[in-house]
């Protein structure tokens, strides 16, 4: 009987232990949504198991088909360069397909709003609240343009305003976007971290939100994010299944 490809979640990794703990919590939620699917996690740096080690283990236990899913919100350097380079070094018996990054997606906007409501806002507050969409930042122009597009799309759902901000590599910083929303006349300002797990850059976002009225948590193991992982997996696994005649 044909078995579904293994889902390999490829996380960046961090020296901050909160990062790996959040990744594992998200992966557990994915497993709970689809019992029977084999889901494994590998890290590019700092944490174990490494992606290379997981791939060797999969090959050793007889696995043939793998969907490698980057746990990333933007298609930037890691998705375009780092991850493909690691996957090219995998044991030759493995057939690997790299899935798309998570963003952009309406599910991520739903998750962002869930976090803001958990932080104290209500749907009735949208028209009087300006939101800072605070991402980690990138030197990749395509990734920066996508964040701006996400902010514009989210603004159309009824917020007073939505402005992008970046914790590194790009401008404006979170604190600058907070001030700009105040100056634009938004009665209330909220900061929504567009990041998946805690760490150095999310902490910088939090410091930049000191003058905001509301600071949401990182996306973490939000149910919408878990559903999005499975949607990306399903899209990537179809070519593998067709190749097998399944």
Coordinates of C-alpha atoms in Angstrom, one line a residue:
X1 CA 0.0 0.0 0.0
X2 CA 1.3 3.5 -0.9
X3 CA 2.4 5.6 2.1
X4 CA 2.2 9.4 2.1
X5 CA 5.6 11.2 1.9
X6 CA 7.2 12.0 5.2
X7 CA 6.7 15.7 6.1
X8 CA 10.1 17.2 7.1
X9 CA 9.6 20.6 8.8
X10 CA 12.7 22.6 8.3
X11 CA 13.2 25.2 11.0
X12 CA 15.9 27.8 11.2
X13 CA 17.0 27.2 14.8
X14 CA 18.1 29.6 17.5
X15 CA 20.2 29.8 20.6
X16 CA 17.0 30.9 22.4
X17 CA 15.4 27.7 23.8
X18 CA 11.9 29.2 23.3
X19 CA 12.4 28.9 19.6
X20 CA 12.8 25.1 19.5
X21 CA 10.0 24.7 22.1
X22 CA 7.6 26.7 19.9
X23 CA 8.6 24.8 16.8
X24 CA 8.0 21.5 18.5
X25 CA 4.6 22.7 19.8
X26 CA 3.6 23.7 16.3
X27 CA 4.6 20.3 14.9
X28 CA 2.7 18.5 17.6
X29 CA -0.4 20.5 16.5
X30 CA 0.2 19.4 12.9
X31 CA 0.4 15.8 14.0
X32 CA -2.9 16.1 16.0
X33 CA -4.6 17.5 12.9
X34 CA -3.5 14.5 10.7
X35 CA -3.0 11.4 12.7
X36 CA -1.0 8.8 10.8
X37 CA 1.1 11.3 8.9
X38 CA 4.8 11.0 9.8
X39 CA 6.1 14.5 10.7
X40 CA 9.7 15.1 11.6
X41 CA 11.6 18.2 12.4
X42 CA 15.1 19.3 11.4
X43 CA 17.0 22.5 12.2
X44 CA 19.4 24.5 9.9
X45 CA 21.5 25.8 12.8
X46 CA 21.9 25.9 16.6
X47 CA 19.5 23.1 17.4
X48 CA 19.4 19.3 17.0
X49 CA 18.5 17.2 15.1
X50 CA 20.0 18.9 12.1
X51 CA 18.3 18.6 8.7
X52 CA 21.2 16.6 7.4
X53 CA 21.0 14.2 10.3
X54 CA 17.2 13.7 9.8
X55 CA 17.6 13.0 6.1
X56 CA 20.3 10.4 6.8
X57 CA 18.0 8.8 9.4
X58 CA 15.1 8.7 7.0
X59 CA 17.2 7.1 4.3
X60 CA 18.5 4.5 6.8
X61 CA 15.0 3.5 7.9
X62 CA 13.8 2.9 4.3
X63 CA 11.9 6.1 3.6
X64 CA 11.8 7.0 0.0
X65 CA 9.6 10.1 -0.4
X66 CA 9.9 13.3 1.6
X67 CA 8.3 16.8 1.4
X68 CA 10.7 19.3 3.0
X69 CA 8.6 22.3 4.2
X70 CA 10.5 25.5 5.1
X71 CA 9.1 26.9 8.4
X72 CA 9.5 30.4 7.0
X73 CA 7.0 33.2 6.3
X74 CA 8.9 34.7 3.3
X75 CA 10.7 33.4 0.3
X76 CA 14.1 34.9 1.0
X77 CA 17.7 33.7 1.3
X78 CA 17.1 30.6 3.5
X79 CA 14.3 29.3 1.2
X80 CA 16.1 30.2 -2.0
X81 CA 19.7 29.1 -1.1
X82 CA 20.3 27.5 2.3
X83 CA 17.6 24.9 2.2
X84 CA 18.0 23.8 -1.4
X85 CA 21.8 23.4 -0.7
X86 CA 21.1 21.1 2.3
X87 CA 18.6 19.1 0.4
X88 CA 21.0 18.5 -2.5
X89 CA 23.3 16.8 0.0
X90 CA 20.6 14.3 1.0
X91 CA 21.2 10.5 0.5
X92 CA 20.5 9.7 -3.1
X93 CA 17.7 7.1 -2.3
X94 CA 15.5 9.9 -1.1
X95 CA 13.0 11.7 -3.4
X96 CA 12.6 15.1 -1.9
X97 CA 10.3 17.9 -3.0
X98 CA 10.7 21.3 -1.3
X99 CA 7.3 22.9 -0.4
X100 CA 6.5 26.5 -0.6
X101 CA 7.1 28.8 2.3
X102 CA 4.1 29.6 4.5
X103 CA 3.5 33.2 3.5
X104 CA 1.6 35.0 2.2
X105 CA -1.7 33.4 3.1
X106 CA -5.1 34.4 4.4
X107 CA -4.6 31.9 7.1
X108 CA -1.7 33.9 8.4
X109 CA -3.9 37.0 8.6
X110 CA -6.4 35.0 10.5
X111 CA -3.7 33.9 12.9
X112 CA -2.4 37.5 13.3
X113 CA -5.9 38.6 14.2
X114 CA -6.3 35.7 16.7
X115 CA -3.2 36.9 18.5
X116 CA -4.3 40.5 18.6
X117 CA -7.7 39.5 20.0
X118 CA -6.0 37.3 22.6
X119 CA -3.9 40.4 23.5
X120 CA -7.1 42.4 24.3
X121 CA -8.5 43.8 21.1
X122 CA -12.0 42.9 19.8
X123 CA -13.4 43.0 16.2
X124 CA -15.2 46.2 17.2
X125 CA -11.7 47.9 17.7
X126 CA -10.5 47.4 14.1
X127 CA -11.6 50.7 12.7
X128 CA -9.9 52.7 15.5
X129 CA -6.7 50.6 15.6
X130 CA -3.6 51.1 13.6
X131 CA -1.5 47.9 13.3
X132 CA 2.3 47.5 12.9
X133 CA 3.0 44.4 10.9
X134 CA 6.4 43.7 12.4
X135 CA 8.6 41.1 10.6
X136 CA 12.1 40.0 11.2
X137 CA 13.4 41.8 8.1
X138 CA 15.4 40.8 5.0
X139 CA 17.9 42.0 2.5
X140 CA 15.8 40.3 -0.3
X141 CA 13.8 42.9 -2.2
X142 CA 11.1 40.3 -3.1
X143 CA 10.6 39.4 0.6
X144 CA 10.3 43.1 1.6
X145 CA 7.7 43.7 -1.2
X146 CA 5.7 40.8 -0.1
X147 CA 5.5 42.2 3.5
X148 CA 4.2 45.5 2.0
X149 CA 1.6 43.6 0.0
X150 CA 0.5 41.7 3.1
X151 CA 0.1 45.0 5.0
X152 CA -2.0 46.5 2.2
X153 CA -4.2 43.4 2.0
X154 CA -4.7 43.3 5.8
X155 CA -5.6 47.0 5.8
X156 CA -8.5 46.2 3.5
X157 CA -10.2 44.1 6.2
X158 CA -11.1 47.1 8.2
X159 CA -8.1 48.3 10.3
X160 CA -7.5 52.0 10.7
X161 CA -4.2 51.5 9.1
X162 CA -1.5 48.8 8.7
X163 CA 2.2 49.6 8.4
X164 CA 5.0 47.2 7.9
X165 CA 8.1 47.3 10.1
X166 CA 11.3 45.3 10.3
X167 CA 13.5 44.2 13.2
X168 CA 16.7 44.0 11.0
X169 CA 18.1 44.7 7.6
X170 CA 15.3 47.0 6.5
X171 CA 13.4 50.1 7.7
X172 CA 11.2 51.3 9.3
X173 CA 11.8 49.8 12.8
X174 CA 8.8 48.9 14.9
X175 CA 9.0 52.0 17.1
X176 CA 9.1 54.3 14.0
X177 CA 5.9 52.6 12.6
X178 CA 4.2 53.1 16.0
X179 CA 5.0 56.8 15.9
X180 CA 3.8 57.1 12.3
X181 CA 0.5 55.5 13.2
X182 CA 0.0 57.9 16.1
X183 CA 0.9 60.8 13.8
X184 CA -1.7 59.5 11.3
X185 CA -4.4 59.9 13.9
X186 CA -5.1 56.2 14.8
X187 CA -6.7 56.3 18.3
X188 CA -5.1 53.0 19.2
X189 CA -1.9 51.3 18.0
X190 CA -1.2 47.6 18.1
X191 CA 1.9 45.6 17.2
X192 CA 1.5 42.2 15.5
X193 CA 4.7 40.3 15.2
X194 CA 4.8 38.5 11.9
X195 CA 7.2 35.9 13.2
X196 CA 6.7 32.3 14.0
X197 CA 8.8 31.8 17.2
X198 CA 10.4 33.8 20.0
X199 CA 14.0 34.8 19.7
X200 CA 16.4 37.7 19.4
X201 CA 14.6 39.6 16.6
X202 CA 11.1 39.1 18.1
X203 CA 12.5 40.5 21.4
X204 CA 13.7 43.5 19.4
X205 CA 10.1 43.9 18.0
X206 CA 8.7 43.8 21.6
X207 CA 11.1 46.5 22.7
X208 CA 10.1 48.6 19.8
X209 CA 6.4 48.2 20.8
X210 CA 7.0 49.9 24.2
X211 CA 4.8 52.9 23.2
X212 CA 2.1 50.8 21.6
X213 CA -1.2 50.1 23.3
X214 CA -1.2 46.4 22.4
X215 CA 1.5 43.9 21.7
X216 CA 0.4 40.5 20.4
X217 CA 2.3 37.2 20.8
X218 CA 4.3 35.6 18.0
X219 CA 2.3 33.3 15.7
X220 CA 3.7 30.1 17.3
X221 CA 1.5 27.0 17.3
X222 CA -1.7 28.9 16.2
X223 CA -4.2 26.4 14.7
X224 CA -4.2 28.5 11.4
X225 CA -0.5 28.0 11.1
X226 CA -0.8 24.3 11.6
X227 CA -3.5 24.1 8.9
X228 CA -1.3 26.1 6.6
X229 CA 1.6 23.7 7.0
X230 CA -0.7 20.8 5.9
X231 CA -2.0 22.8 3.0
X232 CA 1.6 23.5 1.8
X233 CA 2.5 19.8 2.3
X234 CA -0.6 18.7 0.3
X235 CA 0.3 20.9 -2.6
X236 CA 3.9 19.7 -2.7
X237 CA 3.1 16.0 -2.3
X238 CA 0.9 15.8 -5.4
X239 CA 3.8 15.6 -7.9
X240 CA 5.4 12.8 -5.8
X241 CA 2.1 10.9 -5.8
X242 CA 1.7 11.3 -9.5
X243 CA 5.2 10.0 -10.1
X244 CA 4.2 6.9 -8.1
X245 CA 1.0 6.5 -10.0
X246 CA -1.0 6.9 -6.8

